[in-house]
């Protein structure tokens, strides 16, 4: 496990950006950047004898993620509201470019049996099916923020599920917030806190508590699975990443200009992740 590295701040920044996009997983970005194993181990070890090492590794990543979420939440909301199709095609390409890297580290030809392929197909179908059950898909300011106790409990549970998803390549924490119907409320609340409007602070605190709880539980489970069922876990991860393409796909462009821009953003996203995958160690 690595010590504090300033170079992990931009890595955390990239993970933070991805976690603002429904359908795009911070875990996928961590894989591409070559820090996934250390990231999961550090989250799992934060309340153990390895606390110092875990904290030193996670601190710059958390700083980077916090900067990305704080600075870019409004920008991402704008892009998704005003230019959704080209923006989502960029992330579609980013995910598509991850697949060759995952096939390589999974050693598909040498390790996959019928069981592995079955797990992968189930993961694809599961995540693909989830794409048809989105809740709150709006972007921008909600008309009303409900701070009743039932809703605060819902924010807490949504935070647990979203952070658990963030640790898995292929499942987006933002997408889980969509399924719970709280995505626009959470992103709007973040942007308001940045503007020093603290009316939405209860939302952020409740979701944040859920996120920390989910991180601790899910990291230990993923660590166990990677240690004891390595290639079965890779098969599931590969399926989740492929299945996430259904979540990110925004539909066909409706104008020649949008077609052109979408093709460019798709290609750019693919090239970025494919090149990162080439230079990332297994």
mmCIF file of C-alpha atoms in Angstrom:
data_model
loop_
_atom_site.group_PDB
_atom_site.id
_atom_site.type_symbol
_atom_site.label_atom_id
_atom_site.label_comp_id
_atom_site.label_asym_id
_atom_site.label_seq_id
_atom_site.Cartn_x
_atom_site.Cartn_y
_atom_site.Cartn_z
ATOM 1 C CA UNK A 1 0.000 0.000 0.000
ATOM 2 C CA UNK A 2 1.357 3.390 -1.001
ATOM 3 C CA UNK A 3 2.087 6.424 1.146
ATOM 4 C CA UNK A 4 0.798 9.959 0.584
ATOM 5 C CA UNK A 5 1.278 10.965 -3.058
ATOM 6 C CA UNK A 6 0.422 14.343 -4.533
ATOM 7 C CA UNK A 7 -0.030 12.574 -7.882
ATOM 8 C CA UNK A 8 -3.119 10.902 -6.421
ATOM 9 C CA UNK A 9 -4.932 14.257 -6.176
ATOM 10 C CA UNK A 10 -5.540 14.453 -9.968
ATOM 11 C CA UNK A 11 -6.466 10.745 -9.904
ATOM 12 C CA UNK A 12 -9.035 11.511 -7.221
ATOM 13 C CA UNK A 13 -10.184 14.499 -9.281
ATOM 14 C CA UNK A 14 -10.836 12.191 -12.258
ATOM 15 C CA UNK A 15 -12.735 9.762 -10.014
ATOM 16 C CA UNK A 16 -14.791 12.638 -8.619
ATOM 17 C CA UNK A 17 -15.778 13.781 -12.109
ATOM 18 C CA UNK A 18 -16.873 10.290 -13.086
ATOM 19 C CA UNK A 19 -18.969 9.899 -9.940
ATOM 20 C CA UNK A 20 -20.970 12.989 -10.922
ATOM 21 C CA UNK A 21 -22.115 11.259 -14.117
ATOM 22 C CA UNK A 22 -24.987 8.755 -13.915
ATOM 23 C CA UNK A 23 -23.737 5.470 -15.345
ATOM 24 C CA UNK A 24 -20.006 6.159 -14.977
ATOM 25 C CA UNK A 25 -18.170 4.496 -12.093
ATOM 26 C CA UNK A 26 -15.301 5.925 -10.088
ATOM 27 C CA UNK A 27 -14.125 2.338 -9.703
ATOM 28 C CA UNK A 28 -13.700 2.099 -13.472
ATOM 29 C CA UNK A 29 -11.500 5.211 -13.449
ATOM 30 C CA UNK A 30 -9.496 3.825 -10.507
ATOM 31 C CA UNK A 31 -8.862 0.657 -12.529
ATOM 32 C CA UNK A 32 -7.672 2.664 -15.509
ATOM 33 C CA UNK A 33 -5.385 4.770 -13.346
ATOM 34 C CA UNK A 34 -3.840 1.682 -11.773
ATOM 35 C CA UNK A 35 -4.899 2.395 -8.177
ATOM 36 C CA UNK A 36 -7.972 0.178 -7.781
ATOM 37 C CA UNK A 37 -6.434 -2.541 -5.586
ATOM 38 C CA UNK A 38 -4.716 -0.038 -3.292
ATOM 39 C CA UNK A 39 -7.860 2.092 -3.152
ATOM 40 C CA UNK A 40 -10.098 -0.813 -2.087
ATOM 41 C CA UNK A 41 -7.497 -2.105 0.400
ATOM 42 C CA UNK A 42 -7.068 1.364 1.910
ATOM 43 C CA UNK A 43 -10.806 1.930 2.357
ATOM 44 C CA UNK A 44 -11.078 -1.523 3.940
ATOM 45 C CA UNK A 45 -8.090 -0.852 6.219
ATOM 46 C CA UNK A 46 -9.098 2.601 7.462
ATOM 47 C CA UNK A 47 -10.347 1.106 10.780
ATOM 48 C CA UNK A 48 -7.545 -1.395 11.269
ATOM 49 C CA UNK A 49 -3.889 -1.522 12.310
ATOM 50 C CA UNK A 50 -3.088 -0.219 8.807
ATOM 51 C CA UNK A 51 -4.898 3.041 9.535
ATOM 52 C CA UNK A 52 -1.905 5.332 8.907
ATOM 53 C CA UNK A 53 -1.006 3.787 5.555
ATOM 54 C CA UNK A 54 -4.642 3.670 4.493
ATOM 55 C CA UNK A 55 -5.275 7.271 5.520
ATOM 56 C CA UNK A 56 -2.102 8.520 3.794
ATOM 57 C CA UNK A 57 -3.107 6.820 0.556
ATOM 58 C CA UNK A 58 -6.760 7.934 0.663
ATOM 59 C CA UNK A 59 -6.235 11.556 1.720
ATOM 60 C CA UNK A 60 -5.013 12.939 -1.643
ATOM 61 C CA UNK A 61 -7.687 10.919 -3.478
ATOM 62 C CA UNK A 62 -10.415 12.309 -1.213
ATOM 63 C CA UNK A 63 -9.029 15.836 -1.692
ATOM 64 C CA UNK A 64 -9.121 15.373 -5.464
ATOM 65 C CA UNK A 65 -12.648 13.951 -5.406
ATOM 66 C CA UNK A 66 -13.846 16.760 -3.150
ATOM 67 C CA UNK A 67 -12.342 19.385 -5.458
ATOM 68 C CA UNK A 68 -13.964 17.798 -8.517
ATOM 69 C CA UNK A 69 -17.386 17.522 -6.902
ATOM 70 C CA UNK A 70 -17.239 21.008 -5.423
ATOM 71 C CA UNK A 71 -15.925 22.757 -8.541
ATOM 72 C CA UNK A 72 -17.649 20.817 -11.307
ATOM 73 C CA UNK A 73 -21.060 19.779 -9.962
ATOM 74 C CA UNK A 74 -22.684 22.868 -11.517
ATOM 75 C CA UNK A 75 -20.753 22.411 -14.783
ATOM 76 C CA UNK A 76 -21.752 18.754 -15.065
ATOM 77 C CA UNK A 77 -25.370 19.663 -14.320
ATOM 78 C CA UNK A 78 -25.229 22.259 -17.111
ATOM 79 C CA UNK A 79 -23.644 19.883 -19.629
ATOM 80 C CA UNK A 80 -26.168 17.152 -18.868
ATOM 81 C CA UNK A 81 -29.065 19.609 -19.099
ATOM 82 C CA UNK A 82 -27.941 21.523 -22.213
ATOM 83 C CA UNK A 83 -25.694 19.042 -24.083
ATOM 84 C CA UNK A 84 -26.678 15.641 -22.720
ATOM 85 C CA UNK A 85 -26.138 13.522 -25.854
ATOM 86 C CA UNK A 86 -22.537 14.569 -26.707
ATOM 87 C CA UNK A 87 -21.594 14.541 -22.997
ATOM 88 C CA UNK A 88 -22.937 11.034 -22.441
ATOM 89 C CA UNK A 89 -21.329 9.774 -25.658
ATOM 90 C CA UNK A 90 -17.956 10.918 -24.272
ATOM 91 C CA UNK A 91 -18.466 8.715 -21.220
ATOM 92 C CA UNK A 92 -19.876 5.929 -23.408
ATOM 93 C CA UNK A 93 -16.570 5.977 -25.282
ATOM 94 C CA UNK A 94 -14.637 6.118 -22.015
ATOM 95 C CA UNK A 95 -16.339 2.952 -20.762
ATOM 96 C CA UNK A 96 -16.007 1.227 -24.143
ATOM 97 C CA UNK A 97 -12.257 1.847 -24.093
ATOM 98 C CA UNK A 98 -11.942 0.167 -20.679
ATOM 99 C CA UNK A 99 -13.156 -3.216 -21.970
ATOM 100 C CA UNK A 100 -9.899 -4.264 -23.750
ATOM 101 C CA UNK A 101 -7.989 -3.510 -20.538
ATOM 102 C CA UNK A 102 -10.413 -5.598 -18.463
ATOM 103 C CA UNK A 103 -10.174 -8.484 -20.917
ATOM 104 C CA UNK A 104 -6.403 -8.362 -20.535
ATOM 105 C CA UNK A 105 -6.247 -8.328 -16.740
ATOM 106 C CA UNK A 106 -8.974 -10.987 -16.530
ATOM 107 C CA UNK A 107 -6.871 -13.331 -18.716
ATOM 108 C CA UNK A 108 -10.096 -14.423 -20.373
ATOM 109 C CA UNK A 109 -8.596 -17.052 -22.695
ATOM 110 C CA UNK A 110 -6.631 -18.756 -19.921
ATOM 111 C CA UNK A 111 -9.016 -18.519 -16.951
ATOM 112 C CA UNK A 112 -12.640 -18.202 -18.056
ATOM 113 C CA UNK A 113 -14.837 -21.305 -17.912
ATOM 114 C CA UNK A 114 -18.598 -21.642 -18.399
ATOM 115 C CA UNK A 115 -19.119 -20.389 -14.821
ATOM 116 C CA UNK A 116 -17.166 -17.207 -15.513
ATOM 117 C CA UNK A 117 -19.062 -16.493 -18.736
ATOM 118 C CA UNK A 118 -22.362 -17.125 -16.929
ATOM 119 C CA UNK A 119 -21.460 -14.683 -14.142
ATOM 120 C CA UNK A 120 -20.472 -12.092 -16.743
ATOM 121 C CA UNK A 121 -23.737 -12.497 -18.682
ATOM 122 C CA UNK A 122 -25.831 -12.267 -15.495
ATOM 123 C CA UNK A 123 -23.998 -9.038 -14.558
ATOM 124 C CA UNK A 124 -24.625 -7.566 -18.020
ATOM 125 C CA UNK A 125 -28.325 -8.444 -17.901
ATOM 126 C CA UNK A 126 -28.698 -7.172 -14.318
ATOM 127 C CA UNK A 127 -27.173 -3.779 -15.000
ATOM 128 C CA UNK A 128 -28.792 -3.500 -18.419
ATOM 129 C CA UNK A 129 -32.200 -4.125 -16.831
ATOM 130 C CA UNK A 130 -31.527 -1.456 -14.194
ATOM 131 C CA UNK A 131 -31.172 1.112 -16.991
ATOM 132 C CA UNK A 132 -34.916 0.862 -17.598
ATOM 133 C CA UNK A 133 -35.857 1.726 -14.013
ATOM 134 C CA UNK A 134 -34.468 5.209 -13.545
ATOM 135 C CA UNK A 135 -36.148 7.486 -11.072
ATOM 136 C CA UNK A 136 -35.252 11.156 -10.982
ATOM 137 C CA UNK A 137 -33.541 11.851 -14.332
ATOM 138 C CA UNK A 138 -33.804 15.635 -14.262
ATOM 139 C CA UNK A 139 -30.815 17.950 -14.024
ATOM 140 C CA UNK A 140 -30.753 21.339 -12.377
ATOM 141 C CA UNK A 141 -32.539 22.784 -9.369
ATOM 142 C CA UNK A 142 -35.405 20.751 -7.877
ATOM 143 C CA UNK A 143 -38.577 22.687 -7.103
ATOM 144 C CA UNK A 144 -38.564 21.581 -3.464
ATOM 145 C CA UNK A 145 -36.153 19.843 -1.043
ATOM 146 C CA UNK A 146 -37.954 17.486 1.326
ATOM 147 C CA UNK A 147 -36.214 17.347 4.728
ATOM 148 C CA UNK A 148 -38.756 15.145 6.487
ATOM 149 C CA UNK A 149 -37.478 12.192 8.529
ATOM 150 C CA UNK A 150 -38.617 9.557 5.978
ATOM 151 C CA UNK A 151 -36.776 11.420 3.210
ATOM 152 C CA UNK A 152 -33.634 11.853 5.321
ATOM 153 C CA UNK A 153 -33.669 8.098 5.939
ATOM 154 C CA UNK A 154 -34.031 7.587 2.183
ATOM 155 C CA UNK A 155 -31.011 9.876 1.585
ATOM 156 C CA UNK A 156 -29.009 7.801 4.092
ATOM 157 C CA UNK A 157 -29.877 4.471 2.424
ATOM 158 C CA UNK A 158 -29.226 5.998 -1.007
ATOM 159 C CA UNK A 159 -25.784 7.111 0.219
ATOM 160 C CA UNK A 160 -24.947 3.586 1.427
ATOM 161 C CA UNK A 161 -25.979 2.009 -1.872
ATOM 162 C CA UNK A 162 -24.331 4.718 -3.993
ATOM 163 C CA UNK A 163 -20.953 4.477 -2.247
ATOM 164 C CA UNK A 164 -21.044 0.680 -2.434
ATOM 165 C CA UNK A 165 -21.647 1.011 -6.173
ATOM 166 C CA UNK A 166 -18.830 3.549 -6.537
ATOM 167 C CA UNK A 167 -16.319 0.934 -5.431
ATOM 168 C CA UNK A 168 -17.376 -1.472 -8.170
ATOM 169 C CA UNK A 169 -16.179 -0.783 -11.705
ATOM 170 C CA UNK A 170 -19.245 -0.548 -13.929
ATOM 171 C CA UNK A 171 -21.816 0.611 -11.384
ATOM 172 C CA UNK A 172 -22.165 4.344 -10.940
ATOM 173 C CA UNK A 173 -22.965 5.896 -7.589
ATOM 174 C CA UNK A 174 -24.821 8.658 -9.427
ATOM 175 C CA UNK A 175 -26.877 6.052 -11.267
ATOM 176 C CA UNK A 176 -27.923 4.545 -7.920
ATOM 177 C CA UNK A 177 -29.005 8.024 -6.802
ATOM 178 C CA UNK A 178 -31.101 8.182 -9.983
ATOM 179 C CA UNK A 179 -32.735 4.870 -9.102
ATOM 180 C CA UNK A 180 -33.595 6.256 -5.648
ATOM 181 C CA UNK A 181 -34.973 9.408 -7.249
ATOM 182 C CA UNK A 182 -32.659 11.793 -5.358
ATOM 183 C CA UNK A 183 -29.958 12.585 -7.936
ATOM 184 C CA UNK A 184 -30.944 16.162 -8.794
ATOM 185 C CA UNK A 185 -31.588 16.980 -5.119
ATOM 186 C CA UNK A 186 -28.124 15.777 -4.083
ATOM 187 C CA UNK A 187 -26.222 17.495 -6.928
ATOM 188 C CA UNK A 188 -28.188 20.707 -6.423
ATOM 189 C CA UNK A 189 -27.475 20.581 -2.669
ATOM 190 C CA UNK A 190 -23.733 20.209 -3.354
ATOM 191 C CA UNK A 191 -23.719 23.223 -5.682
ATOM 192 C CA UNK A 192 -25.632 25.273 -3.080
ATOM 193 C CA UNK A 193 -23.117 24.392 -0.340
ATOM 194 C CA UNK A 194 -20.327 25.592 -2.651
ATOM 195 C CA UNK A 195 -22.221 28.902 -2.933
ATOM 196 C CA UNK A 196 -22.304 29.013 0.910
ATOM 197 C CA UNK A 197 -26.056 28.424 1.015
ATOM 198 C CA UNK A 198 -26.364 25.931 3.874
ATOM 199 C CA UNK A 199 -30.120 25.322 3.681
ATOM 200 C CA UNK A 200 -29.456 21.967 2.020
ATOM 201 C CA UNK A 201 -26.749 20.934 4.522
ATOM 202 C CA UNK A 202 -28.948 18.226 6.140
ATOM 203 C CA UNK A 203 -29.146 16.458 2.763
ATOM 204 C CA UNK A 204 -25.370 16.484 2.313
ATOM 205 C CA UNK A 205 -24.687 15.363 5.898
ATOM 206 C CA UNK A 206 -27.191 12.495 5.690
ATOM 207 C CA UNK A 207 -26.017 11.265 2.303
ATOM 208 C CA UNK A 208 -22.398 11.669 3.447
ATOM 209 C CA UNK A 209 -22.991 9.505 6.519
ATOM 210 C CA UNK A 210 -24.513 6.862 4.269
ATOM 211 C CA UNK A 211 -21.562 7.078 1.878
ATOM 212 C CA UNK A 212 -19.022 6.464 4.666
ATOM 213 C CA UNK A 213 -21.053 3.509 5.971
ATOM 214 C CA UNK A 214 -21.334 1.997 2.495
ATOM 215 C CA UNK A 215 -17.621 2.420 1.811
ATOM 216 C CA UNK A 216 -16.647 0.530 4.952
ATOM 217 C CA UNK A 217 -19.035 -2.378 4.349
ATOM 218 C CA UNK A 218 -18.521 -2.778 0.589
ATOM 219 C CA UNK A 219 -14.716 -2.424 0.650
ATOM 220 C CA UNK A 220 -14.318 -5.384 2.990
ATOM 221 C CA UNK A 221 -16.635 -7.527 0.863
ATOM 222 C CA UNK A 222 -14.840 -6.617 -2.390
ATOM 223 C CA UNK A 223 -11.423 -7.234 -0.796
ATOM 224 C CA UNK A 224 -12.558 -10.691 0.311
ATOM 225 C CA UNK A 225 -13.938 -11.548 -3.139
ATOM 226 C CA UNK A 226 -10.800 -10.353 -4.939
ATOM 227 C CA UNK A 227 -8.586 -12.388 -2.619
ATOM 228 C CA UNK A 228 -10.600 -15.627 -2.672
ATOM 229 C CA UNK A 229 -12.503 -15.527 -5.994
ATOM 230 C CA UNK A 230 -10.251 -13.350 -8.122
ATOM 231 C CA UNK A 231 -11.265 -14.286 -11.655
ATOM 232 C CA UNK A 232 -14.927 -14.827 -10.783
ATOM 233 C CA UNK A 233 -14.887 -11.270 -9.443
ATOM 234 C CA UNK A 234 -13.192 -10.065 -12.634
ATOM 235 C CA UNK A 235 -15.923 -11.787 -14.658
ATOM 236 C CA UNK A 236 -18.586 -9.941 -12.660
ATOM 237 C CA UNK A 237 -16.724 -6.639 -13.018
ATOM 238 C CA UNK A 238 -16.386 -7.143 -16.780
ATOM 239 C CA UNK A 239 -20.118 -7.805 -17.012
ATOM 240 C CA UNK A 240 -20.944 -4.743 -14.917
ATOM 241 C CA UNK A 241 -18.787 -2.504 -17.112
ATOM 242 C CA UNK A 242 -20.374 -3.819 -20.312
ATOM 243 C CA UNK A 243 -23.837 -3.549 -18.761
ATOM 244 C CA UNK A 244 -23.203 0.055 -17.734
ATOM 245 C CA UNK A 245 -23.151 0.991 -21.437
ATOM 246 C CA UNK A 246 -26.946 0.600 -21.387
ATOM 247 C CA UNK A 247 -27.136 3.148 -18.565
ATOM 248 C CA UNK A 248 -24.904 5.697 -20.289
ATOM 249 C CA UNK A 249 -26.362 5.393 -23.812
ATOM 250 C CA UNK A 250 -28.304 8.651 -24.349
ATOM 251 C CA UNK A 251 -30.116 7.743 -27.578
ATOM 252 C CA UNK A 252 -29.305 8.795 -31.128
ATOM 253 C CA UNK A 253 -28.444 12.432 -31.896
ATOM 254 C CA UNK A 254 -31.240 14.430 -33.519
ATOM 255 C CA UNK A 255 -29.308 16.896 -35.697
ATOM 256 C CA UNK A 256 -26.260 16.782 -38.009
ATOM 257 C CA UNK A 257 -24.245 19.015 -35.668
ATOM 258 C CA UNK A 258 -25.080 16.860 -32.649
ATOM 259 C CA UNK A 259 -24.116 13.763 -34.658
ATOM 260 C CA UNK A 260 -20.734 15.306 -35.480
ATOM 261 C CA UNK A 261 -20.001 16.456 -31.931
ATOM 262 C CA UNK A 262 -21.171 13.122 -30.477
ATOM 263 C CA UNK A 263 -18.899 11.132 -32.809
ATOM 264 C CA UNK A 264 -15.964 13.324 -31.771
ATOM 265 C CA UNK A 265 -16.711 12.997 -28.035
ATOM 266 C CA UNK A 266 -17.267 9.241 -28.367
ATOM 267 C CA UNK A 267 -13.935 8.802 -30.127
ATOM 268 C CA UNK A 268 -12.148 11.066 -27.647
ATOM 269 C CA UNK A 269 -13.482 9.133 -24.652
ATOM 270 C CA UNK A 270 -12.522 5.789 -26.214
ATOM 271 C CA UNK A 271 -8.988 6.901 -27.101
ATOM 272 C CA UNK A 272 -8.337 8.339 -23.622
ATOM 273 C CA UNK A 273 -9.363 5.188 -21.747
ATOM 274 C CA UNK A 274 -7.813 2.803 -24.290
ATOM 275 C CA UNK A 275 -4.423 4.551 -24.049
ATOM 276 C CA UNK A 276 -4.640 4.654 -20.251
ATOM 277 C CA UNK A 277 -5.407 0.924 -20.311
ATOM 278 C CA UNK A 278 -2.302 0.205 -22.415
ATOM 279 C CA UNK A 279 -0.018 1.965 -19.944
ATOM 280 C CA UNK A 280 -1.708 0.650 -16.779
ATOM 281 C CA UNK A 281 0.000 -2.303 -15.117
ATOM 282 C CA UNK A 282 -2.056 -5.454 -14.586
#
